[in-house]
PDB file of C-alpha atoms in Angstrom:
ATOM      1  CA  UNK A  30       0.000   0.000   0.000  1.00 87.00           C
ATOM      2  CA  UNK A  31       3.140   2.691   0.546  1.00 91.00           C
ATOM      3  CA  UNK A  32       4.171   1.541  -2.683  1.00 90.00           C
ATOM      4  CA  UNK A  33       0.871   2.337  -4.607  1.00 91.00           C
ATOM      5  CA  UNK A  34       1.160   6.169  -4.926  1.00 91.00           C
ATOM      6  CA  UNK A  35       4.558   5.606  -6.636  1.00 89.00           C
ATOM      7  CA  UNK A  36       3.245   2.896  -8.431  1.00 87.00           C
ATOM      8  CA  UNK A  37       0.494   5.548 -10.269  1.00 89.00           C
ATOM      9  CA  UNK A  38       3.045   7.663 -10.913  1.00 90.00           C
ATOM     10  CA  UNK A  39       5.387   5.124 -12.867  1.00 85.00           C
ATOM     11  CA  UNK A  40       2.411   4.028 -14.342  1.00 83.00           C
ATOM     12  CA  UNK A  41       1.756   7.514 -15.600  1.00 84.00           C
ATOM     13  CA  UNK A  42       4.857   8.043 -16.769  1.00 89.00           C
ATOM     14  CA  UNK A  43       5.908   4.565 -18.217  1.00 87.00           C
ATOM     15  CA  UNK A  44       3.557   2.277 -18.675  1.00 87.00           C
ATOM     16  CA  UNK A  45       0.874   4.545 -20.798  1.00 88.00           C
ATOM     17  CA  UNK A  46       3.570   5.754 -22.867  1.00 90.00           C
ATOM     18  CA  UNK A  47       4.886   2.305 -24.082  1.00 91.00           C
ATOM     19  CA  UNK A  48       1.265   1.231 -24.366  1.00 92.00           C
ATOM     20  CA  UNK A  49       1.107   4.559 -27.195  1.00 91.00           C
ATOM     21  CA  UNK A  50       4.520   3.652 -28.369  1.00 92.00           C
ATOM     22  CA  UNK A  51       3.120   0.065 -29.352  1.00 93.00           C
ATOM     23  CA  UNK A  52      -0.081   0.970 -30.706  1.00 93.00           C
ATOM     24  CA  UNK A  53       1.374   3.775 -33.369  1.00 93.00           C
ATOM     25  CA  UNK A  54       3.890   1.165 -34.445  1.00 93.00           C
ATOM     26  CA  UNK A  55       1.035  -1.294 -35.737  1.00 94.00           C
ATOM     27  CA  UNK A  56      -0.412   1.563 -37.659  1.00 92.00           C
ATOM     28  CA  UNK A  57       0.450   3.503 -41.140  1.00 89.00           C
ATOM     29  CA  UNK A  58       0.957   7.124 -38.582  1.00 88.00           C
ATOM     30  CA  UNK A  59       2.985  10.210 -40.476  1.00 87.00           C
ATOM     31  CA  UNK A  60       2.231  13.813 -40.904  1.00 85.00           C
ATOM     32  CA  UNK A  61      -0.747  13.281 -43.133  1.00 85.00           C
ATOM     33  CA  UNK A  62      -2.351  11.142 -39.878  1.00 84.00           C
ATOM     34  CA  UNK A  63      -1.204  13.758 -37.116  1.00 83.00           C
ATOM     35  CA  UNK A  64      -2.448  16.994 -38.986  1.00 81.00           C
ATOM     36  CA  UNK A  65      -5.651  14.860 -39.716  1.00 78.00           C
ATOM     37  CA  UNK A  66      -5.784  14.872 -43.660  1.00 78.00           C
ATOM     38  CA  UNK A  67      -5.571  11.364 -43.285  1.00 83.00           C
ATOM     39  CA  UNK A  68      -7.398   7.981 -41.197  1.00 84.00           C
ATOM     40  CA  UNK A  69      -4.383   6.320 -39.426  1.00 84.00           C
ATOM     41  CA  UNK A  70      -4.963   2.453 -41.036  1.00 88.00           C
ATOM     42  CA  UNK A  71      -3.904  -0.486 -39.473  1.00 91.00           C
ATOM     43  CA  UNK A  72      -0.872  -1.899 -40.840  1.00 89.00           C
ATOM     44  CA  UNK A  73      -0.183  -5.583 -38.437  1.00 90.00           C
ATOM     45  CA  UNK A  74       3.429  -6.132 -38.076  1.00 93.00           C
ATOM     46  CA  UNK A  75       4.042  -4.147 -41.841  1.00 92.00           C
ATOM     47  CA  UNK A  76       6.177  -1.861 -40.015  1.00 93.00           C
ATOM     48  CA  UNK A  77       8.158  -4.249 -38.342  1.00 95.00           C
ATOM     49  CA  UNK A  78       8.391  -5.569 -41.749  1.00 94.00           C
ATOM     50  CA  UNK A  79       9.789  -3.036 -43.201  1.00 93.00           C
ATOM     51  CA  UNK A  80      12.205  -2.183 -40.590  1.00 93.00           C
ATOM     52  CA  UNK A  81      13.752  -5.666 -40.397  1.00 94.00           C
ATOM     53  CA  UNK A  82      13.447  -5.703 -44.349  1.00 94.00           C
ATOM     54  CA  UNK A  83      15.800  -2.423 -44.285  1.00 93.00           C
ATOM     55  CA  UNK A  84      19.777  -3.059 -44.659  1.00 94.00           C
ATOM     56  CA  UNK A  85      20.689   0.243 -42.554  1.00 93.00           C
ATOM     57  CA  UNK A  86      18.654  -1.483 -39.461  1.00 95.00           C
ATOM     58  CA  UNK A  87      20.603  -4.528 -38.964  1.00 95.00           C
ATOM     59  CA  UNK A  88      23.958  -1.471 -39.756  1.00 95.00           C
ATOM     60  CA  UNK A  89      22.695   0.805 -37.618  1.00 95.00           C
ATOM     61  CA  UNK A  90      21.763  -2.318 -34.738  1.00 95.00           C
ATOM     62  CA  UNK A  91      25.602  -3.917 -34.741  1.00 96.00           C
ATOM     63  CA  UNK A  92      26.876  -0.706 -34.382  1.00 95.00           C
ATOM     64  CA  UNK A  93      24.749   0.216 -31.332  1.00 95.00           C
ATOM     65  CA  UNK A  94      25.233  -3.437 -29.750  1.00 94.00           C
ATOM     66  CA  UNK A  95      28.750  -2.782 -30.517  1.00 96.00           C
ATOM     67  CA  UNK A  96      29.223   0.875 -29.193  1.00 96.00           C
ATOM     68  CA  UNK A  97      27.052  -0.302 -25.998  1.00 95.00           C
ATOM     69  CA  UNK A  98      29.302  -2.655 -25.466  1.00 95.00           C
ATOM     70  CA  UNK A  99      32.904  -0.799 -25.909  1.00 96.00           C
ATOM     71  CA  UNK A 100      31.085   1.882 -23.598  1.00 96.00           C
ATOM     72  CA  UNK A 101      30.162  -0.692 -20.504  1.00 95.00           C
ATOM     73  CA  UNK A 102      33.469  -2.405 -20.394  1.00 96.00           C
ATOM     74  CA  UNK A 103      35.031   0.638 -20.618  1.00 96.00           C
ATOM     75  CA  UNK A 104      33.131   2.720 -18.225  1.00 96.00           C
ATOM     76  CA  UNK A 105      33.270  -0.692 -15.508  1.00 95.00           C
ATOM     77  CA  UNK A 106      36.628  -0.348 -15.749  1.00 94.00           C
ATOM     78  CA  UNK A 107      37.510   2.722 -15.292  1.00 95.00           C
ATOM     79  CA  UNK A 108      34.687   3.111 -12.118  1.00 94.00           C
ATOM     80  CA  UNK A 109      36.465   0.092 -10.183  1.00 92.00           C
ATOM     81  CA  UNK A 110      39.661   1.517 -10.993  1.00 92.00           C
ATOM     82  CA  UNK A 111      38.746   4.426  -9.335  1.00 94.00           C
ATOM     83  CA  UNK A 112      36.854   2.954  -6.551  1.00 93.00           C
ATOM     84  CA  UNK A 113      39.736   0.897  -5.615  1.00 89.00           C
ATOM     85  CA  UNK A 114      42.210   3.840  -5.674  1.00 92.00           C
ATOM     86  CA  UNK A 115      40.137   5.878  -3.199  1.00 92.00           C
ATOM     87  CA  UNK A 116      40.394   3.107  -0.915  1.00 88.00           C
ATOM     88  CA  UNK A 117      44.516   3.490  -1.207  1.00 87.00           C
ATOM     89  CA  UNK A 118      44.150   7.804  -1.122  1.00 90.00           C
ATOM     90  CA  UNK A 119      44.065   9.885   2.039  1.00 91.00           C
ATOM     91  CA  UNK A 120      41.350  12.069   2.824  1.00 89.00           C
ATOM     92  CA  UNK A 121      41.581  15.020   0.993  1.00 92.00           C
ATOM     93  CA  UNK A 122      42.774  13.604  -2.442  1.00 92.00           C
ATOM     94  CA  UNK A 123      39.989  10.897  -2.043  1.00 92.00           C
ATOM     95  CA  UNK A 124      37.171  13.964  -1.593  1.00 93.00           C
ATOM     96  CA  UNK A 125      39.022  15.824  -4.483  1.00 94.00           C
ATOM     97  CA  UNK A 126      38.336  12.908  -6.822  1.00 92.00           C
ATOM     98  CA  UNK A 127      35.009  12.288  -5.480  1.00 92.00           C
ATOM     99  CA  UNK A 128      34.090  16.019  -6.182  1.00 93.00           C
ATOM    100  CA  UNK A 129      35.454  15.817  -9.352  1.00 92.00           C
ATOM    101  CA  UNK A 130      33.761  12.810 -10.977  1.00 92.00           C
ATOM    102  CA  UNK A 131      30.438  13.738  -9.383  1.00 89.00           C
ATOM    103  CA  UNK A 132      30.658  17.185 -10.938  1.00 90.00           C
ATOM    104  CA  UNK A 133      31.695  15.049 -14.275  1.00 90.00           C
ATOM    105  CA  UNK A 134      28.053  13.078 -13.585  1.00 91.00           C
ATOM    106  CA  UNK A 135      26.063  16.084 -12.989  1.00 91.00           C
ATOM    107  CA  UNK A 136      27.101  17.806 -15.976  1.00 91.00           C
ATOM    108  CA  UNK A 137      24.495  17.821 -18.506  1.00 93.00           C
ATOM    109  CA  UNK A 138      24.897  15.735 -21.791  1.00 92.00           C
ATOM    110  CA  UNK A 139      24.911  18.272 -24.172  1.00 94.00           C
ATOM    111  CA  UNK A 140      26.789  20.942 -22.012  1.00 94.00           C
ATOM    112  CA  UNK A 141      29.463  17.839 -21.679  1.00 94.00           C
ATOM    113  CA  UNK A 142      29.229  17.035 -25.730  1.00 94.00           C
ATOM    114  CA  UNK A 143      29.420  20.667 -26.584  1.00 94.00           C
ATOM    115  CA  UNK A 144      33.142  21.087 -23.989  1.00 94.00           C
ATOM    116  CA  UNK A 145      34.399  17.436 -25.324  1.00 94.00           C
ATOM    117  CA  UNK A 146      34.251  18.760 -29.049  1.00 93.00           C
ATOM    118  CA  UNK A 147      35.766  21.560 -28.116  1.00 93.00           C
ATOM    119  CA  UNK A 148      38.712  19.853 -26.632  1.00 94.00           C
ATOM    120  CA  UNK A 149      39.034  18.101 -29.749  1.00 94.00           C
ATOM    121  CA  UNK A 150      38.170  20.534 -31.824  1.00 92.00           C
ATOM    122  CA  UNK A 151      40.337  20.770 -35.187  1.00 91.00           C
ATOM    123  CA  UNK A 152      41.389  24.478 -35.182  1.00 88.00           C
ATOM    124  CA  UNK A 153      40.861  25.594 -31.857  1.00 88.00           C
ATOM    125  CA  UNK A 154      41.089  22.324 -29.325  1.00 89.00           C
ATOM    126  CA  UNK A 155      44.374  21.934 -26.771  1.00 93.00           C
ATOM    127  CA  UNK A 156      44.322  18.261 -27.813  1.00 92.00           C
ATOM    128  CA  UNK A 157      45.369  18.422 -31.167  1.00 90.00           C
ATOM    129  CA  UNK A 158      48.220  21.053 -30.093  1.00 90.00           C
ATOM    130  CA  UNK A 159      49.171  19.176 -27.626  1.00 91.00           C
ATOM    131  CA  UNK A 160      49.463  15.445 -29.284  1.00 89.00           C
ATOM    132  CA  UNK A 161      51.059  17.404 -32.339  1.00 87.00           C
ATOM    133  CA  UNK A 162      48.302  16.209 -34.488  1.00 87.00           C
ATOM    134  CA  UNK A 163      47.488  19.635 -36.755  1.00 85.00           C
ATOM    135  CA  UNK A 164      43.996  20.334 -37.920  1.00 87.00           C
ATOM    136  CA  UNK A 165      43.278  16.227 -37.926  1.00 89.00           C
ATOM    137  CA  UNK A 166      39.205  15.970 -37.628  1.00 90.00           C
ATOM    138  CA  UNK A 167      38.237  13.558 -34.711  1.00 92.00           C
ATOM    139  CA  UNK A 168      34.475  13.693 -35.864  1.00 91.00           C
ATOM    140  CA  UNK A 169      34.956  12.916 -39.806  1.00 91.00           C
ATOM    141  CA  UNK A 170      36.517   9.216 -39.541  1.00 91.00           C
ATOM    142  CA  UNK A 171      33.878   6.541 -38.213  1.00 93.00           C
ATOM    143  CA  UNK A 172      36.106   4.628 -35.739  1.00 94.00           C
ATOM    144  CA  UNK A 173      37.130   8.201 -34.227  1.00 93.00           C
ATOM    145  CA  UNK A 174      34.137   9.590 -33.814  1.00 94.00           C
ATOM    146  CA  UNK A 175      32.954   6.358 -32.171  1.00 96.00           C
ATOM    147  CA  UNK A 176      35.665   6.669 -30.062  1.00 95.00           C
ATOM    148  CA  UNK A 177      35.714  10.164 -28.960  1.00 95.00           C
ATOM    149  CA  UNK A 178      31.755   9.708 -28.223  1.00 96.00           C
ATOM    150  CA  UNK A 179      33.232   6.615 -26.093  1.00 96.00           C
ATOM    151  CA  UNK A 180      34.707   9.457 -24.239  1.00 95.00           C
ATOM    152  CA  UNK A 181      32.434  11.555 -23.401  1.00 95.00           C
ATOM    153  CA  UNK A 182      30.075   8.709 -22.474  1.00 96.00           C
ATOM    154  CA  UNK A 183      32.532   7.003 -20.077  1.00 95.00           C
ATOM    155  CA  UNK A 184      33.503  10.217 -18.202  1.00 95.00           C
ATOM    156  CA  UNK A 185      29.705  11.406 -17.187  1.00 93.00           C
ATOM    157  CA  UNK A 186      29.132   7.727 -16.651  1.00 93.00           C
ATOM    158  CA  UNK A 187      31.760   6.238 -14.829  1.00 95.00           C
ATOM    159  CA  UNK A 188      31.069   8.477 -11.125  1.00 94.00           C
ATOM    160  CA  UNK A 189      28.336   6.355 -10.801  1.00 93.00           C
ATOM    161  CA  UNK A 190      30.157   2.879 -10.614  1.00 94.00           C
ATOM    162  CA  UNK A 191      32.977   4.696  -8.915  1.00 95.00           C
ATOM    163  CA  UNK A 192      30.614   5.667  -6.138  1.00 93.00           C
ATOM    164  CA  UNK A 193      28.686   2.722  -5.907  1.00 93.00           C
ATOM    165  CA  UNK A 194      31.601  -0.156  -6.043  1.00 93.00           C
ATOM    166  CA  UNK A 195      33.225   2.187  -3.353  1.00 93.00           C
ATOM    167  CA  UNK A 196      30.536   2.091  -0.874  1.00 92.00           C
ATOM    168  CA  UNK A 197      30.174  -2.078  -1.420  1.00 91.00           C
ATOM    169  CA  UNK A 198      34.224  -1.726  -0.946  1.00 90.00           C
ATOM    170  CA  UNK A 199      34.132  -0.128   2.441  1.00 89.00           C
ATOM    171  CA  UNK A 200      31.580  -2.883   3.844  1.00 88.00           C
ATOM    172  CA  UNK A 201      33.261  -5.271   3.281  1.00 86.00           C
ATOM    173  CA  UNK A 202      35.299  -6.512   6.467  1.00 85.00           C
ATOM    174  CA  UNK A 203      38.960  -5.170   6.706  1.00 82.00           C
ATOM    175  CA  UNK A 204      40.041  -8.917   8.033  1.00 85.00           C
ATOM    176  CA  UNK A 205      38.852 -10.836   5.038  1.00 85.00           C
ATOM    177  CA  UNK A 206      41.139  -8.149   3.256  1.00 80.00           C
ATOM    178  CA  UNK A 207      43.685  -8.603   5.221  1.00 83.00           C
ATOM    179  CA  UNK A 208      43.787 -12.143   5.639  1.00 87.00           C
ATOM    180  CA  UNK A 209      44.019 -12.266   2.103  1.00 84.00           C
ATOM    181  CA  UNK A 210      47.250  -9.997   1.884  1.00 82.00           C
ATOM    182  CA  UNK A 211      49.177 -11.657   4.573  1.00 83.00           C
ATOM    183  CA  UNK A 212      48.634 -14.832   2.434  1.00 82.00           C
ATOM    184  CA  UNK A 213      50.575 -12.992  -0.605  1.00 82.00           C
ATOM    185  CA  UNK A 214      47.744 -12.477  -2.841  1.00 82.00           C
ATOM    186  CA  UNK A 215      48.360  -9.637  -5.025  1.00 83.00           C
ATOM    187  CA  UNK A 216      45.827  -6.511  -5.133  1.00 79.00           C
ATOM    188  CA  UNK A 217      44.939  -7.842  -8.969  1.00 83.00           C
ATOM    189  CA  UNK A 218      43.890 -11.375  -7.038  1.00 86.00           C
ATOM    190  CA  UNK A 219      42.919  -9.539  -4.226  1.00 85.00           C
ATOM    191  CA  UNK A 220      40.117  -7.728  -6.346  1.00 85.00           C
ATOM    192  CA  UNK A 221      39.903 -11.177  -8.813  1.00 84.00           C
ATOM    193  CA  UNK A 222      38.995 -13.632  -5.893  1.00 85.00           C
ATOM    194  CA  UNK A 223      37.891 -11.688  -3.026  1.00 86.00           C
ATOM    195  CA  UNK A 224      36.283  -8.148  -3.631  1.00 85.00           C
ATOM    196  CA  UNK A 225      34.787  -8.975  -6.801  1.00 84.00           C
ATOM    197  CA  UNK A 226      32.639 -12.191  -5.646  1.00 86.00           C
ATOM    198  CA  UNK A 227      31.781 -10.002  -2.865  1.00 88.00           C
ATOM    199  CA  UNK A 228      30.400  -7.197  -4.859  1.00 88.00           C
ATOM    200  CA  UNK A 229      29.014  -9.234  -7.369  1.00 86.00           C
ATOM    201  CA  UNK A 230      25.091  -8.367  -6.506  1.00 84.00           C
ATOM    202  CA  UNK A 231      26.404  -4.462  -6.648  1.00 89.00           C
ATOM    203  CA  UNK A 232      27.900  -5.277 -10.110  1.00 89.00           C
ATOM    204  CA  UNK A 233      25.013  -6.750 -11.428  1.00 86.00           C
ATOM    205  CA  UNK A 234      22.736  -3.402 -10.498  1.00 86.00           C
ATOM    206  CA  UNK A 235      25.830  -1.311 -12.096  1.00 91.00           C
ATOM    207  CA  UNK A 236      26.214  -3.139 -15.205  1.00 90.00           C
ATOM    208  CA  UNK A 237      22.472  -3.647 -16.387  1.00 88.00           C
ATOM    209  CA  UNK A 238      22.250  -0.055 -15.880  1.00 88.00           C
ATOM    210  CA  UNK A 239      25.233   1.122 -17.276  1.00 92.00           C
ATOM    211  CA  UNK A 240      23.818  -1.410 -20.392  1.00 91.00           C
ATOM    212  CA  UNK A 241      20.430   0.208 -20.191  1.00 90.00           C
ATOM    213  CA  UNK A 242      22.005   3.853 -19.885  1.00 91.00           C
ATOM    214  CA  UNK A 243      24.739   3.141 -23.345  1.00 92.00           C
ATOM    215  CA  UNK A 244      22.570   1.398 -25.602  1.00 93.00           C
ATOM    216  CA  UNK A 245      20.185   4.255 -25.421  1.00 91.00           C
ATOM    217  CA  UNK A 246      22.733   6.988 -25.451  1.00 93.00           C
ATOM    218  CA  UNK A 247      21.267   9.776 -27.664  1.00 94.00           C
ATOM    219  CA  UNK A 248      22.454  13.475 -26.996  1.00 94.00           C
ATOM    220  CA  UNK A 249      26.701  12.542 -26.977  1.00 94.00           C
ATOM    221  CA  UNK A 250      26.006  10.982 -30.463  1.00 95.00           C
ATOM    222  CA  UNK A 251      23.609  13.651 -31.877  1.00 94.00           C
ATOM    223  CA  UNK A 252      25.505  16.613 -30.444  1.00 94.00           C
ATOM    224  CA  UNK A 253      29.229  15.239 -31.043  1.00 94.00           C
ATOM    225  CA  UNK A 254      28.684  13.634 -34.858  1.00 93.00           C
ATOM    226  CA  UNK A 255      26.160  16.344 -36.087  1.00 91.00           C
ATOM    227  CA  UNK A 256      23.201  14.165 -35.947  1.00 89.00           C
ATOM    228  CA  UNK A 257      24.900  10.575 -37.049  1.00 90.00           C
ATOM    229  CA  UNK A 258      27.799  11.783 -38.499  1.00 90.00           C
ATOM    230  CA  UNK A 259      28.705  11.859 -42.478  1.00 89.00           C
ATOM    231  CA  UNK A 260      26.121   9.857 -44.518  1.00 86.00           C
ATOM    232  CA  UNK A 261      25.057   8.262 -41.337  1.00 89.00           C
ATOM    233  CA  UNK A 262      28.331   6.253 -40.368  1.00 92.00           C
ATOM    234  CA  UNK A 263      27.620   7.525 -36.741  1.00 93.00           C
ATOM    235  CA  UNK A 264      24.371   6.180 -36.297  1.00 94.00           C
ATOM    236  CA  UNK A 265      22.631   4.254 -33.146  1.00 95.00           C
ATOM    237  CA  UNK A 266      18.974   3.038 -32.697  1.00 94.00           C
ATOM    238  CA  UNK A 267      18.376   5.803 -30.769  1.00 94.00           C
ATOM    239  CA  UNK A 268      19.685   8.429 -33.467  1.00 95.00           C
ATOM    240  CA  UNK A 269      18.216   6.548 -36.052  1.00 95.00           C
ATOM    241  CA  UNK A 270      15.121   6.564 -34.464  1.00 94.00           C
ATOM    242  CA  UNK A 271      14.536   9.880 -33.964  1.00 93.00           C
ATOM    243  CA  UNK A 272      15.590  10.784 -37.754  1.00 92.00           C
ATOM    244  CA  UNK A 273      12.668   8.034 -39.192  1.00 91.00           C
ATOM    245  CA  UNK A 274      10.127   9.534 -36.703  1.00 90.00           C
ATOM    246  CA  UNK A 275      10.536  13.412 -36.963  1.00 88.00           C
ATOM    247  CA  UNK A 276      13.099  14.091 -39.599  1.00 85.00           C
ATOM    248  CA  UNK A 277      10.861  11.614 -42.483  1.00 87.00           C
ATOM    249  CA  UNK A 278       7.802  12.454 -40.562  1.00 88.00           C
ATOM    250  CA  UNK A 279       7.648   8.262 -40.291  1.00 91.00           C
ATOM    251  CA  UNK A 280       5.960   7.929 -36.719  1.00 92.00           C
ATOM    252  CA  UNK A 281       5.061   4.595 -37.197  1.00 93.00           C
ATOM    253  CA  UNK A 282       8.821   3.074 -37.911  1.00 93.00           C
ATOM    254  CA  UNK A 283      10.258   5.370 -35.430  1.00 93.00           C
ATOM    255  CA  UNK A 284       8.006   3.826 -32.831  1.00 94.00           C
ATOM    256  CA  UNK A 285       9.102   0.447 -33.911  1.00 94.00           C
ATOM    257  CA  UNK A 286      12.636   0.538 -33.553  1.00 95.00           C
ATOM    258  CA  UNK A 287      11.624   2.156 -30.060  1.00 93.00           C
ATOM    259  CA  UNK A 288       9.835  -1.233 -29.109  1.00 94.00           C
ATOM    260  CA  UNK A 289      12.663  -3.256 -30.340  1.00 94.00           C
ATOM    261  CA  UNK A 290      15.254  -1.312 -28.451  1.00 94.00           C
ATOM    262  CA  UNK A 291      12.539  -2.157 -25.784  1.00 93.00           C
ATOM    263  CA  UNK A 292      12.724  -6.055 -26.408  1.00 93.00           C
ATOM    264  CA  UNK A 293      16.239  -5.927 -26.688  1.00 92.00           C
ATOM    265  CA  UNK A 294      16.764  -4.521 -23.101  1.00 90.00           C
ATOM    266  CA  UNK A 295      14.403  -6.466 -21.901  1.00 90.00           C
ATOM    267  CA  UNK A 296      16.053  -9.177 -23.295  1.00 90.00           C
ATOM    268  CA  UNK A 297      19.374  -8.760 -22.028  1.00 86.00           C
ATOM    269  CA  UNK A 298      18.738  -7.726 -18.329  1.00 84.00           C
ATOM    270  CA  UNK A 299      16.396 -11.318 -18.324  1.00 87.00           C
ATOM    271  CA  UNK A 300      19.289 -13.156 -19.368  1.00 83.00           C
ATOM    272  CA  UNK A 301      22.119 -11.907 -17.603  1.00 79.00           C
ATOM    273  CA  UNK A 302      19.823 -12.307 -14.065  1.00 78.00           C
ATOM    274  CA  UNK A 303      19.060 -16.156 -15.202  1.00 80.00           C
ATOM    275  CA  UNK A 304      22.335 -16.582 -15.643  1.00 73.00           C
ATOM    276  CA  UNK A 305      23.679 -14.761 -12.335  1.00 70.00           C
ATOM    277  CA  UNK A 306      20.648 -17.005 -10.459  1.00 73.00           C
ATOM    278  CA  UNK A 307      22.295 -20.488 -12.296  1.00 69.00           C
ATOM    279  CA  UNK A 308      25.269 -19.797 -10.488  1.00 59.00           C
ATOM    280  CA  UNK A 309      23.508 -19.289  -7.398  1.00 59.00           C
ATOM    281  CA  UNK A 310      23.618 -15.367  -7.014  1.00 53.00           C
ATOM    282  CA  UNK A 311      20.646 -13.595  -4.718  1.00 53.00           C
ATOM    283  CA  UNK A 312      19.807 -10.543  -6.268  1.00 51.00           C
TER     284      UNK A 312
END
C-alpha cells in the first residue's frame, strides 16, 4: 500500500507511454495522420516488416550493440579503478576525486558534448596542439568519432560505478582483506577472488544499468557527430530513431525501432539475471 502512490506515478509516466509507443507502431501514422488529412490504417506487423526488411537497421543495430558494449566495459573499468584507488588515497585527495567525478556526472549531456568537441576541436582544441596532431578531424573518420563519443560517455558515466563499487568496498570486512594480503595475494587477485565475488550483486545493479544507460545513449552521439555523423556512419537506434520519426515524418517506424530497443533490453537484463541465479547469485 506505501508503494501504490509511486506505483500511479510510474504508471503515468511509463507504462501509458509504451502502451502509445506500441499501438502507433502497428499503424500507417505520419504527418498526413497527425495533422488529420488522413485515417491512421492499421498496418499488423508491416512496419516491423519493413524495418527488419531495411539493410541500414541490422547497420545501424551492430553498431549500437557494438558501441554499448565498448562503452560498458570501458566505463566498468575505469569506475572500479577508481573505486579501488580511493580506498589506497588519504582524505583530501579521495574527496578531491570524489568532487570531481560527481561534478563530471552532474554535468548535462549536451553541455558535456558541446566542452568534449571543443577539446578536440580541429582548429581551436588543446588536444590536437598538444598530441602534435594539426587540424586532424576527430568527428569525420567513423572509428574516431565512435571513439571520442566513447569518451564523453565514459567520463559522465563512470562516477556512478565509482561511487557505488566504493561504498560495497568499504563494507566489506577489513580482516577478510587482510587475511588475504598476509597470504601474498596480489591486489589484482585480491580484487579477482575476493572483492569482486563479494560485490558481485552491486555489479550486477551497475552493469544492467550502465547497459540500459549506453545502448540508449542519444544526446553525446547527436551533439558530437552532427546528428549521425557523415552519410550516417555515426548512427545508433536511438539516433536513427529519432531521424525516421521526426526528420521523415515516419511515426510509425520510429516507434518500432523504439519497441525493439525495448525487447532488446528487456532481453538482455532477463538473461544476464538467469544466468547470475544459475550460479547461485541472490539478487
Amino acid at each position: 500500500m506505501y508503494l501504490a502512490p509511486a506505483l500511479v506515478v510510474l504508471g503515468g509516466l511509463l507504462v501509458y507511454p509504451i502502451y502509445q509507443l506500441g499501438l502507433i507502431s502497428f499503424f500507417e501514422y505520419t504527418q498526413a495522420q497527425v495533422s488529420g488529412g488522413e485515417p491512421a490504417t492499421f498496418q499488423g506487423f508491416g512496419n516491423y516488416a519493413e524495418l527488419f526488411g531495411d539493410p541500414q537497421f541490422w547497420q545501424v543495430l551492430l553498431a549500437t550493440v557494438l558501441f554499448a558494449a565498448a562503452c560498458v566495459v570501458s566505463t566498468l573499468a575505469v569506475g572500479c579503478a577508481l573505486a579501488v584507488l580511493l580506498t589506497r588515497v588519504r582524505a583530501v585527495p579521495r574527496l578531491a576525486l570524489m568532487l570531481a567525478a560527481l561534478g563530471a556526472w552532474a554535468t548535462p549531456a549536451v553541455t558535456g558534448s558541446t566542452v568534449w568537441l571543443f577539446l578536440f576541436d580541429p582548429d581551436f582544441g588543446p588536444v590536437n596542439r598538444m598530441l602534435g596532431l594539426g587540424d586532424h578531424s576527430w568527428t569525420y573518420g567513423r572509428i574516431s568519432a565512435f571513439f571520442l563519443v566513447l569518451l564523453e560517455v565514459v567520463w559522465c558515466s563512470f562516477p556512478f560505478v565509482m561511487v557505488t563499487v566504493y561504498a560495497g568496498i568499504r563494507a566489506v570486512p577489513s580482516e577478510v582483506l587482510e587475511a588475504a594480503a598476509l597470504d601474498g595475494a596480489s591486489q589484482w587477485r585480491i580484487w579477482r577472488s575476493v572483492l569482486a565475488p563479494m560485490l558481485r550483486p552491486i555489479l550486477v545493479v551497475v552493469t544492467i544499468q550502465s547497459v540500459i544507460w549506453d545502448f540508449k545513449v542519444f544526446t553525446q552521439i547527436y551533439v558530437m557527430t552532427n546528428g549521425g555523423g557523415i552519410a550516417g556512419q555515426n548512427l545508433v537506434l536511438n539516433v536513427y530513431a529519432y531521424q525516421q520519426a521526426f526528420a521523415s515524418s515516419q511515426y510509425s517506424l520510429g516507434s518500432a525501432i523504439g519497441i525493439v530497443m525495448l525487447l532488446i533490453l528487456l532481453a538482455v537484463t532477463l538473461v544476464y539475471l538467469r544466468l547470475l541465479r544459475r550460479q547461485g547469485e541472490e539478487l
